[in-house]
Short mmCIF file of C-alpha atoms and ligand atoms in Angstrom, two decimals:
data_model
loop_
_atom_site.label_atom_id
_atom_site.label_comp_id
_atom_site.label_asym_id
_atom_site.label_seq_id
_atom_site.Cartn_x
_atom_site.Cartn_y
_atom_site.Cartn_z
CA UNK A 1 -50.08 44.30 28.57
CA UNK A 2 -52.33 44.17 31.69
CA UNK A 3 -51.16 42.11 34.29
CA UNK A 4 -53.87 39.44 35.34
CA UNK A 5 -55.04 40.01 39.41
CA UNK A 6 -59.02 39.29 38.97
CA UNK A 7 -60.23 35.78 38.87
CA UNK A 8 -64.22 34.87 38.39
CA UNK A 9 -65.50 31.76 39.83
CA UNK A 10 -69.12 31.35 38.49
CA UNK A 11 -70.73 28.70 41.56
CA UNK A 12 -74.30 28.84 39.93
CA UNK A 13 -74.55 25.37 38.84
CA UNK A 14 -77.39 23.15 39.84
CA UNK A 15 -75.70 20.12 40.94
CA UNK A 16 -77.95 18.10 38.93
CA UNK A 17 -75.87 15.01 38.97
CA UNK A 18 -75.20 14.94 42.37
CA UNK A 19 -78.80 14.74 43.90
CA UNK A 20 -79.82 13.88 46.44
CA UNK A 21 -76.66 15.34 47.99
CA UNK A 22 -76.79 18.36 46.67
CA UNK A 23 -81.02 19.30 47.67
CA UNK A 24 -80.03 21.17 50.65
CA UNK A 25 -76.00 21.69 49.69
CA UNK A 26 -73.79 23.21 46.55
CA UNK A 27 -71.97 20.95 45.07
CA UNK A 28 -68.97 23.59 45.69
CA UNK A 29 -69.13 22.65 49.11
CA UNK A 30 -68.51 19.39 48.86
CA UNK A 31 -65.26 17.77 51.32
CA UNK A 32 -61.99 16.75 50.14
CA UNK A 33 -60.41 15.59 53.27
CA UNK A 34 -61.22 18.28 55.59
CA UNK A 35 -61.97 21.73 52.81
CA UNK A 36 -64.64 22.30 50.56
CA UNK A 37 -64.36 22.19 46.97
CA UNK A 38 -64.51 26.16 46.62
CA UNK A 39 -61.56 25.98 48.76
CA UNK A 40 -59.38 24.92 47.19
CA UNK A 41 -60.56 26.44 43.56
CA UNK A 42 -59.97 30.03 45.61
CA UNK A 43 -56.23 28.63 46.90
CA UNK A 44 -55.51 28.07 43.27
CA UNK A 45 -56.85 31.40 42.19
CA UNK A 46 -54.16 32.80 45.04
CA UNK A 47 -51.72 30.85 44.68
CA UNK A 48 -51.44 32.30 41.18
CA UNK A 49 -51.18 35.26 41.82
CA UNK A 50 -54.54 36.69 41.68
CA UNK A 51 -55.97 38.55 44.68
CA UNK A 52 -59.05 39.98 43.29
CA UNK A 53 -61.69 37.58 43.51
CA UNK A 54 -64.98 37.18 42.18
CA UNK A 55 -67.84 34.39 43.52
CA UNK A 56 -70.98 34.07 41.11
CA UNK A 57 -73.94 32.06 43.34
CA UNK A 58 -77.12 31.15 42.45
CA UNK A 59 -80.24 30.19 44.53
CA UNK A 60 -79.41 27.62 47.80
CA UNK A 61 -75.76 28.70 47.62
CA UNK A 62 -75.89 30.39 50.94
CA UNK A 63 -73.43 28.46 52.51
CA UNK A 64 -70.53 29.04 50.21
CA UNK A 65 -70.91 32.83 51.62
CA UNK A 66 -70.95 32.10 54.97
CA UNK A 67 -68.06 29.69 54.74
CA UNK A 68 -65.96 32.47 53.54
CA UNK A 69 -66.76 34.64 56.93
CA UNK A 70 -64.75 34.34 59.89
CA UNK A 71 -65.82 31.62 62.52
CA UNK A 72 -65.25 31.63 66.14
CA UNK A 73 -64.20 27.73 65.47
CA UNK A 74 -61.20 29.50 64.20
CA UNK A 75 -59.88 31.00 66.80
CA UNK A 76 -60.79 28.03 68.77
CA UNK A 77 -58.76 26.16 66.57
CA UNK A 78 -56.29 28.15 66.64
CA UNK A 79 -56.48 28.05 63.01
CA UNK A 80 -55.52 30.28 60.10
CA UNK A 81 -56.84 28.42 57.12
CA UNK A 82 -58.82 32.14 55.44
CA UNK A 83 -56.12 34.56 56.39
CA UNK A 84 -54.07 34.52 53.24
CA UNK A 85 -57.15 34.95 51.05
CA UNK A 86 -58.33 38.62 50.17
CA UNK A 87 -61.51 39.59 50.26
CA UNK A 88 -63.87 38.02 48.26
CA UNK A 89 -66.94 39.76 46.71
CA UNK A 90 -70.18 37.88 45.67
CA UNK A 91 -72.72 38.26 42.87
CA UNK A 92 -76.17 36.26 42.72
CA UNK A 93 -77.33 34.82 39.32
CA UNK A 94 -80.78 35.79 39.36
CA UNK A 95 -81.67 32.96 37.16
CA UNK A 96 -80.15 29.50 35.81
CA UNK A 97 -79.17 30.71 32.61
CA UNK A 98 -75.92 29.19 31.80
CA UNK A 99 -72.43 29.55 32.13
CA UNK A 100 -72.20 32.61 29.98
CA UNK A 101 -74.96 34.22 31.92
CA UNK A 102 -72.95 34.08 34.84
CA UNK A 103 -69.80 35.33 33.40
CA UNK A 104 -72.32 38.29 32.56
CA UNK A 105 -72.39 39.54 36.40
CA UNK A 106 -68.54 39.72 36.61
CA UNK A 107 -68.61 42.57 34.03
CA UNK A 108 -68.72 45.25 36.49
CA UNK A 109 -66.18 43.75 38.91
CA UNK A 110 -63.71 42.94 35.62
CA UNK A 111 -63.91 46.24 34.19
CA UNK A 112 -61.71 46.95 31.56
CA UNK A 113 -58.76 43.74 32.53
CA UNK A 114 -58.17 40.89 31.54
CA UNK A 115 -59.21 37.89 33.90
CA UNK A 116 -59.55 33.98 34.76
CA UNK A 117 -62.33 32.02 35.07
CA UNK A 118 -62.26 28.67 37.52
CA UNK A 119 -64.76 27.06 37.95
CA UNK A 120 -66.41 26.62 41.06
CA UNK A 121 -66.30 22.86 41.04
CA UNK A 122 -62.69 22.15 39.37
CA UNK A 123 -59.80 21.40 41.04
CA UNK A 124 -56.37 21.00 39.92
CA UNK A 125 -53.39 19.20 41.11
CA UNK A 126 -50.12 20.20 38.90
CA UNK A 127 -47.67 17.81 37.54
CA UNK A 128 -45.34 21.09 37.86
CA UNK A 129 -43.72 24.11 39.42
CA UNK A 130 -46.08 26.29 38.76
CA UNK A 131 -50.02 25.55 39.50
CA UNK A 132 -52.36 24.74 36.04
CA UNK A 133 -53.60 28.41 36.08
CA UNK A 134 -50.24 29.81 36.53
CA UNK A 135 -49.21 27.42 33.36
CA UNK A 136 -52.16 29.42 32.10
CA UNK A 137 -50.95 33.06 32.78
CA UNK A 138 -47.98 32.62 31.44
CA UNK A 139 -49.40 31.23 27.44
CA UNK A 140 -51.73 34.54 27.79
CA UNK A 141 -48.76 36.49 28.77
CA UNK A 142 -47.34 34.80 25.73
CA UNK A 143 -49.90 35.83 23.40
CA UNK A 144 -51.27 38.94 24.70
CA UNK A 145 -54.56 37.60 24.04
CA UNK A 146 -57.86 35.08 25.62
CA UNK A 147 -56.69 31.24 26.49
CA UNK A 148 -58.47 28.41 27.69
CA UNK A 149 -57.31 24.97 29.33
CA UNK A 150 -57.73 21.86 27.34
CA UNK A 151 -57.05 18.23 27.74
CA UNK A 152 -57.23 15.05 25.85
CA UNK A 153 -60.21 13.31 26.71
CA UNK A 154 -61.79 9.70 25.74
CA UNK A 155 -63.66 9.58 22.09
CA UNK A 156 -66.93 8.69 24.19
CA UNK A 157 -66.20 11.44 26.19
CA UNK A 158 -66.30 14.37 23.73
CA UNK A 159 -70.30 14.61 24.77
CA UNK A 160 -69.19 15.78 28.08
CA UNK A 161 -67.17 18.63 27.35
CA UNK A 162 -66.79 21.99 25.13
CA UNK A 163 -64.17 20.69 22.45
CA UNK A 164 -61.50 23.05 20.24
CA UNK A 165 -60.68 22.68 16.96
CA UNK A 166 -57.55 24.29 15.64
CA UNK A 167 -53.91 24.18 15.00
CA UNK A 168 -50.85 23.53 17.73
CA UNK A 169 -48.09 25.85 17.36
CA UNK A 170 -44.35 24.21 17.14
CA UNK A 171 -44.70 25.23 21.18
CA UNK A 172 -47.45 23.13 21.23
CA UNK A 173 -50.13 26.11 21.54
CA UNK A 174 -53.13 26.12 19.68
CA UNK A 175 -54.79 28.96 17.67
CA UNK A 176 -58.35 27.91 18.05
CA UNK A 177 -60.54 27.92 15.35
CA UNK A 178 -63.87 26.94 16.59
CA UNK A 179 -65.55 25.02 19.61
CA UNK A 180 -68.39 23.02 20.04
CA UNK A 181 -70.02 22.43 23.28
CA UNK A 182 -70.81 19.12 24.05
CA UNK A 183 -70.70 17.40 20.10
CA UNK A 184 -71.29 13.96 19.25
CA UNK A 185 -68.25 12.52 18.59
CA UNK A 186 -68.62 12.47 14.83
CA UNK A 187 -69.01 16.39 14.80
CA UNK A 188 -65.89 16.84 17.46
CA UNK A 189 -63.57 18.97 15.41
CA UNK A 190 -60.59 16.98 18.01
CA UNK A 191 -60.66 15.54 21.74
CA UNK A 192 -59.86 18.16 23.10
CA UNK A 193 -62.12 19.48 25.98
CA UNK A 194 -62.28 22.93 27.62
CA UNK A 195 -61.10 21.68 31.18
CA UNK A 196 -63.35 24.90 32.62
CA UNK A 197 -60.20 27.32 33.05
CA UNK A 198 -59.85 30.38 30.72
CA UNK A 199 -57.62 33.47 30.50
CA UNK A 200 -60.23 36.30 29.08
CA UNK A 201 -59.79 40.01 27.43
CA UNK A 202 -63.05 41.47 28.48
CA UNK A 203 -64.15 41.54 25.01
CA UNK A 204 -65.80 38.03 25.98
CA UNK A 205 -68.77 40.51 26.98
CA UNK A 206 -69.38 41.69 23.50
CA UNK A 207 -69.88 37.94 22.53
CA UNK A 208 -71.64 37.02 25.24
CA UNK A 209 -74.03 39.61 24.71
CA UNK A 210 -74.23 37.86 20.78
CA UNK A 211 -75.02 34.44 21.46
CA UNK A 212 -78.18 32.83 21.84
CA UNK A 213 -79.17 29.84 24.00
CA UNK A 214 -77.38 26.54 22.67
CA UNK A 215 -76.82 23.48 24.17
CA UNK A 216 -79.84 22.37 26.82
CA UNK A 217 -81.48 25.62 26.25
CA UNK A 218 -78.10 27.25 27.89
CA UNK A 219 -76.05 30.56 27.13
CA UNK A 220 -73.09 28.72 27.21
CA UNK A 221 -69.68 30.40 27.37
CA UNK A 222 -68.28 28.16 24.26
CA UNK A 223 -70.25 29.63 21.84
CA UNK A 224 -68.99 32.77 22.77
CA UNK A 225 -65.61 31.88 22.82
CA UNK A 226 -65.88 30.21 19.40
CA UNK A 227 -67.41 33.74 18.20
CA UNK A 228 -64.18 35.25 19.65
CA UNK A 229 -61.63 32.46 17.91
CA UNK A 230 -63.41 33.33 14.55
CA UNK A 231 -63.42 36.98 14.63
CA UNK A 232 -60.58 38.00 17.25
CA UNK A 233 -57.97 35.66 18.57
CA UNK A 234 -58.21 32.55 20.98
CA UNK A 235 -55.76 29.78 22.39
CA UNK A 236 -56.02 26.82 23.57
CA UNK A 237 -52.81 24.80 25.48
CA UNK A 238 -52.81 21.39 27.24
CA UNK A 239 -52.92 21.44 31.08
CA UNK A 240 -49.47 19.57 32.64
CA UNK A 241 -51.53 18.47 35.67
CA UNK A 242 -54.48 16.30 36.61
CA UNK A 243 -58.02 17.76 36.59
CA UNK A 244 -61.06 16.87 38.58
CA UNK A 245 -64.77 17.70 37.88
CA UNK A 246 -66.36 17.89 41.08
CA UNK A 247 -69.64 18.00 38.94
CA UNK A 248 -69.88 14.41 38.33
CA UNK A 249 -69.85 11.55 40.75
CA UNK A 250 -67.08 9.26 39.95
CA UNK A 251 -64.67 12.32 39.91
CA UNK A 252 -65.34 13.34 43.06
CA UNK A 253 -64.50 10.00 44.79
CA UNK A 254 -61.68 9.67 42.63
CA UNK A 255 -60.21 13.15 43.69
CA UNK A 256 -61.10 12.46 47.43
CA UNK A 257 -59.51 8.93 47.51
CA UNK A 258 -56.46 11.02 45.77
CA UNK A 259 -56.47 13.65 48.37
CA UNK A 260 -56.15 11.54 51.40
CA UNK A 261 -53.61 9.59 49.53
CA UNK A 262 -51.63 12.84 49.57
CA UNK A 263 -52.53 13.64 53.14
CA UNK A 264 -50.07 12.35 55.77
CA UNK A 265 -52.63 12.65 58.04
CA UNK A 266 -55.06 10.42 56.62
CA UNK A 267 -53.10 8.30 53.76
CA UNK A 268 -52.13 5.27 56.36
CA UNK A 269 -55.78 4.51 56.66
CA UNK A 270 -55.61 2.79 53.14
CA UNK A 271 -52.54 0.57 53.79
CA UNK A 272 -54.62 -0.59 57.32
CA UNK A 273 -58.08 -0.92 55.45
CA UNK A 274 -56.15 -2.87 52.76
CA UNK A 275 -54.26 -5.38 55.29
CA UNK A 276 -57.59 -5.83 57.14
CA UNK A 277 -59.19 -7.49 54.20
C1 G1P B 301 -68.76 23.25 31.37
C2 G1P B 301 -68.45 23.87 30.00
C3 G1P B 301 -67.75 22.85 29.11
C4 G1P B 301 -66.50 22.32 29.80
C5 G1P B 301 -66.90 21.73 31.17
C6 G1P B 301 -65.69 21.29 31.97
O1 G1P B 301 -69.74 22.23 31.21
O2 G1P B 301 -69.65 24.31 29.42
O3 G1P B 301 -67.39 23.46 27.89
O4 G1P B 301 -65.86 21.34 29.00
O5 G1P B 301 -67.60 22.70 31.96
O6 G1P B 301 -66.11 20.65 33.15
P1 G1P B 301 -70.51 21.54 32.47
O7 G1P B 301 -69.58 20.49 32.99
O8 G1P B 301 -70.78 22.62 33.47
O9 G1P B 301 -71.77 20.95 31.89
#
């Protein structure tokens, strides 16, 4: 079995629920403490072990390039924050076609391996050892064949998320059956959403390329992953770590009030603010 060393991270999104912030900005670039989003989604990607990486942009993402290049406030900051990261390649989304669509550029870059997609406005904080995509790599390594990232989410929820239907495993893995993007939550087959992290054989192209526009008018990537779970093999496995969907408002605070929490730094401003009142 191929070793996984590429990851994708499609950054194409809109921003739609974050305007007015996000007219002249991508939501990928977004501060937690002192990094952007994309930051820390590409720390993640290296910290697991994968040092081939992939950026899909769309129009207005300019500035998740440029953050990537060297800056002569580095030096004056005597600061080292890009130098474990390898080099990154880009790929422009011509259009807003979905998150399939995007996956659709990596296929040159992927090749013939196996690789992960994170999404460019997910972060993860582990609850162990290893990181959420390492937890990941190792069910795929498992299997031998495509996983994806689920947790339990809220019944009113379900409408939010790509949900799984299938059957856990004594190991508590799950041999997906089918996946519906963003059901009501009478049609839900479970809750359990697709967090936005997946372990893929490249055969995801070959559904891609099968699918037709679903949800909003999209290509979205869980119809082509429930084309895969019915006619090849797919997993599914609970993340042991929090998640945060930098796509949506409440999220974001939440994650940023959590990351200064965790930052020495910062984390005494909340004990002062708090004895103020
Ligand atoms: C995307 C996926 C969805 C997944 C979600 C996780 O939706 O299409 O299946 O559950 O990410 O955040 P989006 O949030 O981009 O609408």
């Amino acid at each position: 079995m191929t070793r996984i060393r590429k990851a994708v991270i499609p950054a194409a999104g809109l921003g739609t629920r974050f305007y007015p912030l996000t007219r002249a900005q991508p939501k990928e670039m977004l501060p937690l403490v002192d990094k952007p989003v994309i930051h820390y989604v590409v720390e993640e990607a290296v910290d697991s072990g994968l040092d081939e990486i992939l950026i899909v942009v769309g129009a207005g993402k300019d500035a998740i390039i440029n953050y990537f290049d060297n800056s002569v406030l580095d030096k004056q900051a005597d600061n080292h924050l890009l130098d474990s990261f390898p080099e990154i390649y880009f790929v422009r989304q011509r259009q807003q076609l979905g998150l399939a669509d995007s996956i659709r550029y990596a296929k040159k870059f992927v090749d013939d391996e196996p690789f992960v997609v994170l999404l460019g406005d997910t972060v993860y904080l582990s609850n162990d050892d290893l990181s959420v995509t390492e937890q990941m790599i190792n069910v795929y390594n498992k299997k031998g064949s495509s996983v994806i990232a689920l947790e339990q989410v809220p019944v009113e929820k379900v409408g939010n998320y790509g949900i799984a239907g299938g059957k856990a495993d004594p190991e508590g893995i799950f041999r997906i059956d089918r996946l519906l993007e963003k059901p009501s939550p009478l049609e839900a087959p479970s809750n359990l959403g697709i967090t936005g992290l997946y372990a893929l054989e490249p055969e995801i192209f070959q559904f891609i390329e099968r699918i037709k526009p679903g949800k909003n008018g999209e290509l979205q990537l869980t119809d082509a992953l429930s084309v895969m779970a019915a006619e090849s093999q797919l997993f599914g496995f609970e993340i042991n770590g929090q998640r945060f969907d930098i796509g949506n408002m409440e999220m974001w605070i939440q994650a940023f009030i959590k990351f200064v929490s965790m930052d020495r730094r910062y984390s005494k401003l909340f004990g002062e603010h708090q004895k103020e009142q």
